PDB file of C-alpha atoms in Angstrom:
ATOM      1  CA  UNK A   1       1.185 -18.602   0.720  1.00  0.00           C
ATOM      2  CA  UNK A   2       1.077 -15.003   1.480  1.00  0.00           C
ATOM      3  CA  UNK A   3       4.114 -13.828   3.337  1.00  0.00           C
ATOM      4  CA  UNK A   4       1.901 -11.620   5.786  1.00  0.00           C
ATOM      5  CA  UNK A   5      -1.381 -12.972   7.287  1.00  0.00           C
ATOM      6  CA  UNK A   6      -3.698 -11.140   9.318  1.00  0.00           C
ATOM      7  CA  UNK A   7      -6.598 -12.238  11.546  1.00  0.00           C
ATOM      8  CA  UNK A   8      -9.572 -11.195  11.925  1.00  0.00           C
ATOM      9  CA  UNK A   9     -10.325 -10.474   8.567  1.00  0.00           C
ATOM     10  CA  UNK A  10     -13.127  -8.104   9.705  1.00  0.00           C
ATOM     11  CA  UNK A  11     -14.617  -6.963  12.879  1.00  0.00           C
ATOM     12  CA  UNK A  12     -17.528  -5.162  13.746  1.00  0.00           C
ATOM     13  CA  UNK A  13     -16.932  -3.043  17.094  1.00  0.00           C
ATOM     14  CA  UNK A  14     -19.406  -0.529  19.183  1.00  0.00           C
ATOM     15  CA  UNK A  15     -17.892   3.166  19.777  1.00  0.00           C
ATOM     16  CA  UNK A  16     -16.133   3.850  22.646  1.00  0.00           C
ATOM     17  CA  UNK A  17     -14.830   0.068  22.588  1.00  0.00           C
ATOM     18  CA  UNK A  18     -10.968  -1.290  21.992  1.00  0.00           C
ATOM     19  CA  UNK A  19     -10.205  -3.496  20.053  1.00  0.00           C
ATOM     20  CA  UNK A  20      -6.693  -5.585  18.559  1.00  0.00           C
ATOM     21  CA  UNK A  21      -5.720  -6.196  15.289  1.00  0.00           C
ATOM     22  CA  UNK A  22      -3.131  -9.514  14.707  1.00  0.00           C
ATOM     23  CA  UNK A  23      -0.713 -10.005  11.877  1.00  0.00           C
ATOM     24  CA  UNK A  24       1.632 -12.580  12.134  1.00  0.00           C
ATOM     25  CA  UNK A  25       4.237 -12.601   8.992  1.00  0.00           C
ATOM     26  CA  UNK A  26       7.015 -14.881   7.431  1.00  0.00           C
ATOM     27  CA  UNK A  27       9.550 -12.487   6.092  1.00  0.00           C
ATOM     28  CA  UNK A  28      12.998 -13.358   6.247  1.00  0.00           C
ATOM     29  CA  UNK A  29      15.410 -11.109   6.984  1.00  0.00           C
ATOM     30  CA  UNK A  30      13.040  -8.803   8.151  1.00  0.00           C
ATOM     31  CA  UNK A  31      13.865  -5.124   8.022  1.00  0.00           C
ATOM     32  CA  UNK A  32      10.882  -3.039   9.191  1.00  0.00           C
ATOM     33  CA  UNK A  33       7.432  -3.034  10.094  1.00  0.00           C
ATOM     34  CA  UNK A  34       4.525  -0.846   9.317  1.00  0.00           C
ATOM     35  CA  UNK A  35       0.749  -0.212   9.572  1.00  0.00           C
ATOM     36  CA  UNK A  36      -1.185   1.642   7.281  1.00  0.00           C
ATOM     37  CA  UNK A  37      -5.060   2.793   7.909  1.00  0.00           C
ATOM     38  CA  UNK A  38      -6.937   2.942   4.433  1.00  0.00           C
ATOM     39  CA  UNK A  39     -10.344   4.394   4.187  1.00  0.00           C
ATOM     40  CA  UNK A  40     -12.857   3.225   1.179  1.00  0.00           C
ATOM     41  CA  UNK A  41     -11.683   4.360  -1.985  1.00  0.00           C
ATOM     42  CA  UNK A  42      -8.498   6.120  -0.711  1.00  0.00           C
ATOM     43  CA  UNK A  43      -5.057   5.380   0.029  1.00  0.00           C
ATOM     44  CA  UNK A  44      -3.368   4.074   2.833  1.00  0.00           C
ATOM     45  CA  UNK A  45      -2.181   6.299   5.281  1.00  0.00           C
ATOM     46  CA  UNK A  46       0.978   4.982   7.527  1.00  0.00           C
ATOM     47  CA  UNK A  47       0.054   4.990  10.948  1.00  0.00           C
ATOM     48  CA  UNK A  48       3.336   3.421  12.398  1.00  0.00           C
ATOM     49  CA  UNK A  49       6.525   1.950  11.283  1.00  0.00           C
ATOM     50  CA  UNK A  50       9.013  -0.532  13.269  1.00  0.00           C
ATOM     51  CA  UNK A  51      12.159  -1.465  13.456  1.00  0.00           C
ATOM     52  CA  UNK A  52      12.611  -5.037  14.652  1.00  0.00           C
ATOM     53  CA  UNK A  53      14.575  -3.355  17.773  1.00  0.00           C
ATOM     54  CA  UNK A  54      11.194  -1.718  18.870  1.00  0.00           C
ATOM     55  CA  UNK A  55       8.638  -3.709  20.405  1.00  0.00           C
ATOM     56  CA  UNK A  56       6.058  -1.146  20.877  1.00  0.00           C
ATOM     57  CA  UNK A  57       5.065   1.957  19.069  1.00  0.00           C
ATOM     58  CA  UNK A  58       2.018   4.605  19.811  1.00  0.00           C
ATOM     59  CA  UNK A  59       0.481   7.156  17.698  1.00  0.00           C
ATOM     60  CA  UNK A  60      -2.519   8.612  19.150  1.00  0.00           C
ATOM     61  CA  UNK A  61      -5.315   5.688  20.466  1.00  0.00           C
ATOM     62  CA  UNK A  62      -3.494   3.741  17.883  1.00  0.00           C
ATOM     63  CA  UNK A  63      -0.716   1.466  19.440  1.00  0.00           C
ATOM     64  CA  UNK A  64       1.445  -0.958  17.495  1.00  0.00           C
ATOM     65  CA  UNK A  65       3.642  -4.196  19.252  1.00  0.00           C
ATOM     66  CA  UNK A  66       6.170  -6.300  17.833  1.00  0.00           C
ATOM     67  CA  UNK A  67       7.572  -9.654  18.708  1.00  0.00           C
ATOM     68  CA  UNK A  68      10.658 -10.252  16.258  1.00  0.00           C
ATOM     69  CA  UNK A  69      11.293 -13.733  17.684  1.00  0.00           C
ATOM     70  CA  UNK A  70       7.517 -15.182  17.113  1.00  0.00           C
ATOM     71  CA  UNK A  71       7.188 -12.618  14.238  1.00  0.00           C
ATOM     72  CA  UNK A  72       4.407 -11.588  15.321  1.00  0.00           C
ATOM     73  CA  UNK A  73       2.815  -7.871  15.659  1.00  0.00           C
ATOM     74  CA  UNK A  74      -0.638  -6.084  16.712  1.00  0.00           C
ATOM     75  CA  UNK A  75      -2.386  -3.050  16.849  1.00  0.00           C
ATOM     76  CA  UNK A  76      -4.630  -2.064  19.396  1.00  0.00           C
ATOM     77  CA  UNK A  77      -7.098   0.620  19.263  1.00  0.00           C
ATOM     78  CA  UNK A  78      -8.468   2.068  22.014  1.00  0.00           C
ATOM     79  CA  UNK A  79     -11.684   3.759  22.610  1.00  0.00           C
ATOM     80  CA  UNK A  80     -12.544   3.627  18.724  1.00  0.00           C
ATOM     81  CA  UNK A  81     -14.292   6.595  17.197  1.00  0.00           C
ATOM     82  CA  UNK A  82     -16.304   6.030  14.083  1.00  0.00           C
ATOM     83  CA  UNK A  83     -14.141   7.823  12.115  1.00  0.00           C
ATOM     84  CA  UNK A  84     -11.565   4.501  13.031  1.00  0.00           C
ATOM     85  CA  UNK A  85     -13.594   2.425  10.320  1.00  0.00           C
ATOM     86  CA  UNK A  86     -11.372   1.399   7.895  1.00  0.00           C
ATOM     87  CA  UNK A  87      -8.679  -1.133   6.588  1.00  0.00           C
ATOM     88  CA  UNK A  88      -5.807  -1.896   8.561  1.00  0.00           C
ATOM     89  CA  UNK A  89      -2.918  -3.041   6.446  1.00  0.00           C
ATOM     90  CA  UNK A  90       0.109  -4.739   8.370  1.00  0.00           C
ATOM     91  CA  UNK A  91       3.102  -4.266   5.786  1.00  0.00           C
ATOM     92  CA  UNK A  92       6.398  -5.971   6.342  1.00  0.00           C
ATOM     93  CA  UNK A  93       9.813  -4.838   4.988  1.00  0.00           C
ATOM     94  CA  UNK A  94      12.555  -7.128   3.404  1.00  0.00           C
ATOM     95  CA  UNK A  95      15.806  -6.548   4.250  1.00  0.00           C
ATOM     96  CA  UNK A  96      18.009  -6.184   1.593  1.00  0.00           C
ATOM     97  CA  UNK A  97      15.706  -5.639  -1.371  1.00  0.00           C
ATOM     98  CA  UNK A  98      13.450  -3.623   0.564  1.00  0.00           C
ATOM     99  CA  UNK A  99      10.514  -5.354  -0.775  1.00  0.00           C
ATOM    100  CA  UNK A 100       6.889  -4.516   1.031  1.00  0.00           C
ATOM    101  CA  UNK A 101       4.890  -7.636   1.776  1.00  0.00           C
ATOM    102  CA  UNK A 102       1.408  -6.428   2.187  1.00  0.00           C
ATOM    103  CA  UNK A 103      -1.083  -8.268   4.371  1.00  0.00           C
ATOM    104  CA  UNK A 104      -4.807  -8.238   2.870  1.00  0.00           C
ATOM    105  CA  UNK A 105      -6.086  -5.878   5.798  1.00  0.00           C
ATOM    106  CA  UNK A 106      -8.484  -6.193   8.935  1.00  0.00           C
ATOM    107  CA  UNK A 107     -11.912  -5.015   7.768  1.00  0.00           C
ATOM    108  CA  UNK A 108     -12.663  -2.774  10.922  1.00  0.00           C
ATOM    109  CA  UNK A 109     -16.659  -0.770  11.539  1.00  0.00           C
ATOM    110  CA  UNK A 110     -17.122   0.815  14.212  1.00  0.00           C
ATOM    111  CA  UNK A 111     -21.144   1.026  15.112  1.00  0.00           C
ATOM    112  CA  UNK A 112     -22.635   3.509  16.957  1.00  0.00           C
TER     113      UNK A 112
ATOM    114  CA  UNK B   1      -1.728  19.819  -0.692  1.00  0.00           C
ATOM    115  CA  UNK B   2       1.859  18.765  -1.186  1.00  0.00           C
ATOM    116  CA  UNK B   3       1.030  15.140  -1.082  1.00  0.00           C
ATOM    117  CA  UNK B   4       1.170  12.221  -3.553  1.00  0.00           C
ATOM    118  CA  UNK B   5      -1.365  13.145  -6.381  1.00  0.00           C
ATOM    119  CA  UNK B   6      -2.978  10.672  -8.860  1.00  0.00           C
ATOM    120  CA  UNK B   7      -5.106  11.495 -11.547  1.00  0.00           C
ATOM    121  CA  UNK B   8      -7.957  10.589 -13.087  1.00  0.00           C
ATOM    122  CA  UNK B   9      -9.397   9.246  -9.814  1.00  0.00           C
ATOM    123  CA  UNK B  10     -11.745   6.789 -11.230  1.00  0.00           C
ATOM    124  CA  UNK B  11     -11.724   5.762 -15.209  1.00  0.00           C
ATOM    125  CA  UNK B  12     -14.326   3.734 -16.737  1.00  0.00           C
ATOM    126  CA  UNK B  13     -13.314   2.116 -19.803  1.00  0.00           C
ATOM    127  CA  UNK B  14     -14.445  -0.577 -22.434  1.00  0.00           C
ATOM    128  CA  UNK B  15     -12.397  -3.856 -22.829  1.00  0.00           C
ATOM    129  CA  UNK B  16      -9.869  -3.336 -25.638  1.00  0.00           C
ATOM    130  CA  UNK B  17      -9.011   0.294 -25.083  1.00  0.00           C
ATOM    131  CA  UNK B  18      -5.853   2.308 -23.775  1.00  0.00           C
ATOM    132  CA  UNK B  19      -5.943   3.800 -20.530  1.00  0.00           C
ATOM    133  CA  UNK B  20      -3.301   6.222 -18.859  1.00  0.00           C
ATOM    134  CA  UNK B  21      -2.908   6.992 -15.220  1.00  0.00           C
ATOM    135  CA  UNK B  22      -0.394   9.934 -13.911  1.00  0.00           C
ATOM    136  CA  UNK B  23       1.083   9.986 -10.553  1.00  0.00           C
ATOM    137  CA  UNK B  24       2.753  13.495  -8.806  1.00  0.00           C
ATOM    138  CA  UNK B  25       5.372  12.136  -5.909  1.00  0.00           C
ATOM    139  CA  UNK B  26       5.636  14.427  -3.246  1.00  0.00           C
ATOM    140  CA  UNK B  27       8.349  16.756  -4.857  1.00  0.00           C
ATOM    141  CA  UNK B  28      11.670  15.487  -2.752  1.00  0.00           C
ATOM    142  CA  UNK B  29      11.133  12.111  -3.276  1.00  0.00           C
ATOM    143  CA  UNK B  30      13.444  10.434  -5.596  1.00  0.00           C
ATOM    144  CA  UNK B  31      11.648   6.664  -5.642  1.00  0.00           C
ATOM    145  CA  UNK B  32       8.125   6.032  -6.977  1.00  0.00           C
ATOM    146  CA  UNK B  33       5.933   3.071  -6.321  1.00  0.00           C
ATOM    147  CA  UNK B  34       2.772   1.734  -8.819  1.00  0.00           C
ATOM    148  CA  UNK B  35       1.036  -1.004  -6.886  1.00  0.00           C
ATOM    149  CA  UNK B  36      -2.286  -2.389  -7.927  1.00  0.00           C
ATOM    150  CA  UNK B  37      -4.978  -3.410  -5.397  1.00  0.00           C
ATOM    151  CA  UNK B  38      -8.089  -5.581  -5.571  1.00  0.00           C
ATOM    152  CA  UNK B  39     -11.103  -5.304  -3.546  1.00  0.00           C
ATOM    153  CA  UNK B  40     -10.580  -7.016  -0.245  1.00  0.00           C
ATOM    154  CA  UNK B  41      -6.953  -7.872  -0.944  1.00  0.00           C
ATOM    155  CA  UNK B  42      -3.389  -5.522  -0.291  1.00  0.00           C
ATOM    156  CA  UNK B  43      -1.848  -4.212  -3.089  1.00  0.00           C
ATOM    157  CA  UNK B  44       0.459  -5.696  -4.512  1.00  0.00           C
ATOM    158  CA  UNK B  45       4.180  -4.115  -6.380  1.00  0.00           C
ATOM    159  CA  UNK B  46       4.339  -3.800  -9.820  1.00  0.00           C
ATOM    160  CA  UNK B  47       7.015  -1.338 -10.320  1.00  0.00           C
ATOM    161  CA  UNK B  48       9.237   1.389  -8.698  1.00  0.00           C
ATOM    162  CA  UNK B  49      11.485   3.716 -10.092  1.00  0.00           C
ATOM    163  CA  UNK B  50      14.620   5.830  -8.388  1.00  0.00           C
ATOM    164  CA  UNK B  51      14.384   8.921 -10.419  1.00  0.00           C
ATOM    165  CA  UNK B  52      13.975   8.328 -14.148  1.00  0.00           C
ATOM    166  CA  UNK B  53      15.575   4.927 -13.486  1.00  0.00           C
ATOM    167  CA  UNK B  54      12.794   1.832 -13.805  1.00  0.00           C
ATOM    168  CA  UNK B  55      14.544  -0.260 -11.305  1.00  0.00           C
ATOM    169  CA  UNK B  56      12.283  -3.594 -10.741  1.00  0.00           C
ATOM    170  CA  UNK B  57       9.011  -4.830 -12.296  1.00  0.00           C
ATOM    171  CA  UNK B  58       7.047  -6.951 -10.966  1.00  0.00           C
ATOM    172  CA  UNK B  59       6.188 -10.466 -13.128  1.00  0.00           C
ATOM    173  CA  UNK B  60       2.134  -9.348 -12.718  1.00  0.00           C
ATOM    174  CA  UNK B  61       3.587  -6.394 -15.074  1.00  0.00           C
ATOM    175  CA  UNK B  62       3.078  -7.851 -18.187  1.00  0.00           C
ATOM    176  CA  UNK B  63       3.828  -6.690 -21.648  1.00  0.00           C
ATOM    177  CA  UNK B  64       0.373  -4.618 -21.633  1.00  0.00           C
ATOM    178  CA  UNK B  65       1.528  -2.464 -18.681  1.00  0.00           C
ATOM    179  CA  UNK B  66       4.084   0.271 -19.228  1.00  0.00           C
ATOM    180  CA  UNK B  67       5.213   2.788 -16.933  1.00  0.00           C
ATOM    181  CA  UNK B  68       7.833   5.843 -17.357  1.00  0.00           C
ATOM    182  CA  UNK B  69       9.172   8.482 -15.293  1.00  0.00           C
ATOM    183  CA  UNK B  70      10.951  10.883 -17.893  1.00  0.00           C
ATOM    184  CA  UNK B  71      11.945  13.828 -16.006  1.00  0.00           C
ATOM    185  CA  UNK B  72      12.424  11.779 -12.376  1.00  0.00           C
ATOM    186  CA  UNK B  73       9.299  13.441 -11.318  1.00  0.00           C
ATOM    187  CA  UNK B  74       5.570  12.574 -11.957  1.00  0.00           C
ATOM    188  CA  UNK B  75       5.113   8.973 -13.419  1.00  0.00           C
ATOM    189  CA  UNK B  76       2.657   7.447 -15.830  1.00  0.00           C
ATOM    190  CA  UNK B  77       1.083   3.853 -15.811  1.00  0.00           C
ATOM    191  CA  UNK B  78      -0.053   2.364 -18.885  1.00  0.00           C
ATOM    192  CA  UNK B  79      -2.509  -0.428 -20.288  1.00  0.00           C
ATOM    193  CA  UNK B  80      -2.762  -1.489 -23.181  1.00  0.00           C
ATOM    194  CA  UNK B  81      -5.598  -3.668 -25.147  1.00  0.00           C
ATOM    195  CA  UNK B  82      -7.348  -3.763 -21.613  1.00  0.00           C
ATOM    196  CA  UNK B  83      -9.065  -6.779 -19.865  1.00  0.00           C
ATOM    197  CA  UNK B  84     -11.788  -6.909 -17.595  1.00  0.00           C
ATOM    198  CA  UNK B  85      -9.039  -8.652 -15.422  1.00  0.00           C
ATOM    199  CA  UNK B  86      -7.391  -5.029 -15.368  1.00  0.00           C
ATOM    200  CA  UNK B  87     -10.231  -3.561 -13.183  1.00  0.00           C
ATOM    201  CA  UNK B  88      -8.487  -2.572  -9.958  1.00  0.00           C
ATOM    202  CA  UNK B  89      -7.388   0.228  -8.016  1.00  0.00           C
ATOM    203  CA  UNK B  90      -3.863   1.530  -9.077  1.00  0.00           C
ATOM    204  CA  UNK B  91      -1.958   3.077  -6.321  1.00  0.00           C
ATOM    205  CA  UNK B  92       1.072   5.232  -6.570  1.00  0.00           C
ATOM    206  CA  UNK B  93       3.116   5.724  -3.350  1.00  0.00           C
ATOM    207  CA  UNK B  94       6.655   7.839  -3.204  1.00  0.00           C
ATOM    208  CA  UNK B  95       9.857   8.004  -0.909  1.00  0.00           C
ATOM    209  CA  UNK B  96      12.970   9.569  -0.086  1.00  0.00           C
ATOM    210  CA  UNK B  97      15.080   6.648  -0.341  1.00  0.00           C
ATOM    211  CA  UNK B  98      14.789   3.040   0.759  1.00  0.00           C
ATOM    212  CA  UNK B  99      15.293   0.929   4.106  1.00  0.00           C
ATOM    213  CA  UNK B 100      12.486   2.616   6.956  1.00  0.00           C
ATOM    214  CA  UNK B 101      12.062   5.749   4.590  1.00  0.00           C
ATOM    215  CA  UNK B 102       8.103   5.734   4.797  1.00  0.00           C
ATOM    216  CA  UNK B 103       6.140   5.975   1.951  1.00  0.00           C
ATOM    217  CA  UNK B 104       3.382   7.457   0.831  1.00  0.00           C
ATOM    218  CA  UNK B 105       0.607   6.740  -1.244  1.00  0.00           C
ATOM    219  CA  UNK B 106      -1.337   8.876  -2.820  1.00  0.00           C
ATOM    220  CA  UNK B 107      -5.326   8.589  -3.657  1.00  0.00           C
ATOM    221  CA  UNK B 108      -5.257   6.376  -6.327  1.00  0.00           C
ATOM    222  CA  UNK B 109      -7.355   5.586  -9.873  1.00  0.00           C
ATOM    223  CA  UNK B 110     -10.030   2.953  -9.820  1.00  0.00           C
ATOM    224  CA  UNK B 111     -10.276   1.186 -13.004  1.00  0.00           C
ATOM    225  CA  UNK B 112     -13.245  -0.489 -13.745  1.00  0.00           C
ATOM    226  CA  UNK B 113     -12.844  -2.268 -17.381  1.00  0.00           C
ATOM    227  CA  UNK B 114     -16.545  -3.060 -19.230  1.00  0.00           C
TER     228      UNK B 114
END
């Protein structure tokens, strides 16, 4: 069973709408963690990283939680842009052997 | 660009053959990720090293795959004697260090094996 899980797998969304991303994960001890945006064909590009001390974390319309105890994180989007299709990629962080457990990604368009 | 660099960016090549993949860390970086991703999946670790140093490989590196880092700077990825199973995109990703140092990926090479 995959360490990380995320839900939905993919979601189609008009412009101008929000919309949340879930990722719920099993890593134990937990050091960090992160989500990436990957467009088709191209890398992922980290969009934020947490410590398991932060429960929130913003970059741009592009806002991250985390809930340690339920292990448990999201990322919101708000007012999505076309440009915001793409894979979102929850990534969790052992502790210890700093090993990145990578969730399969959210499948996000964004339709005109 | 001082990014993470990968080249080539896509190979085609015919079951049976050698391929090689190079990776260019972002210059400061002293660790250096290969992961390999399927379509609609994450990628998933095969190797890193800390400078020239292969540290950990991953058991879905197996004795086909090589990868070196000779100078501690860019990397290469081999395959031998590929399989159609190979086909996947190979990411490369590079850090400072370890614990919440970010990394970062570069393009990566899609591999499609005929």
């Amino acid at each position: 069973k995959n360490q990380v899980e995320q839900s939905p797998q993919s979601l189609i969304i008009l412009e101008g709408k929000n919309c949340t991303l879930q990722c719920n994960y099993t890593v134990s001890p937990f050091s960090n963690l992160r989500w990436y945006k990957q467009d088709t064909g191209r890398g992922p590009v980290s969009l934020t990283i947490m410590t398991f001390s932060e429960n929130t974390k913003s970059n741009g319309r592009y806002t991250a939680t985390l809930d340690a105890d339920t292990k448990q994180s999201s990322l919101h989007i708000t007012a999505s842009q076309l440009s915001d299709s793409a894979s979102y990629i929850c990534v969790v962080s052992h502790y210890g052997n700093n090993r990145l457990a990578f969730g399969k990604g959210n499948q996000v368009v964004v339709i005109p | 660009d001082t990014g993470v660099s990968q080249n080539p960016r896509h190979k085609i090549t015919k079951r049976g053959q050698n391929v090689t993949f190079r990776c260019d860390p972002i210059s400061e970086h002293n660790r250096l990720y290969w992961y390999r991703q399927t379509l609609g999946q994450g990628p998933e670790f095969l190797t890193y090293f800390q400078n020239e140093a292969q540290l950990e490989k991953s058991r879905l590196l197996s004795d086909r795959f090589s990868a070196e880092r000779p100078k501690g700077s860019f990397s290469t990825l081999e395959i031998q004697r590929t399989e159609q199973g190979d086909s996947a995109m190979y990411l490369c990703a590079s850090s400072r260090g370890q614990g919440k140092h970010e990394q970062y990926f570069g393009p990566g090479t899609r591999l499609t094996v005929t």
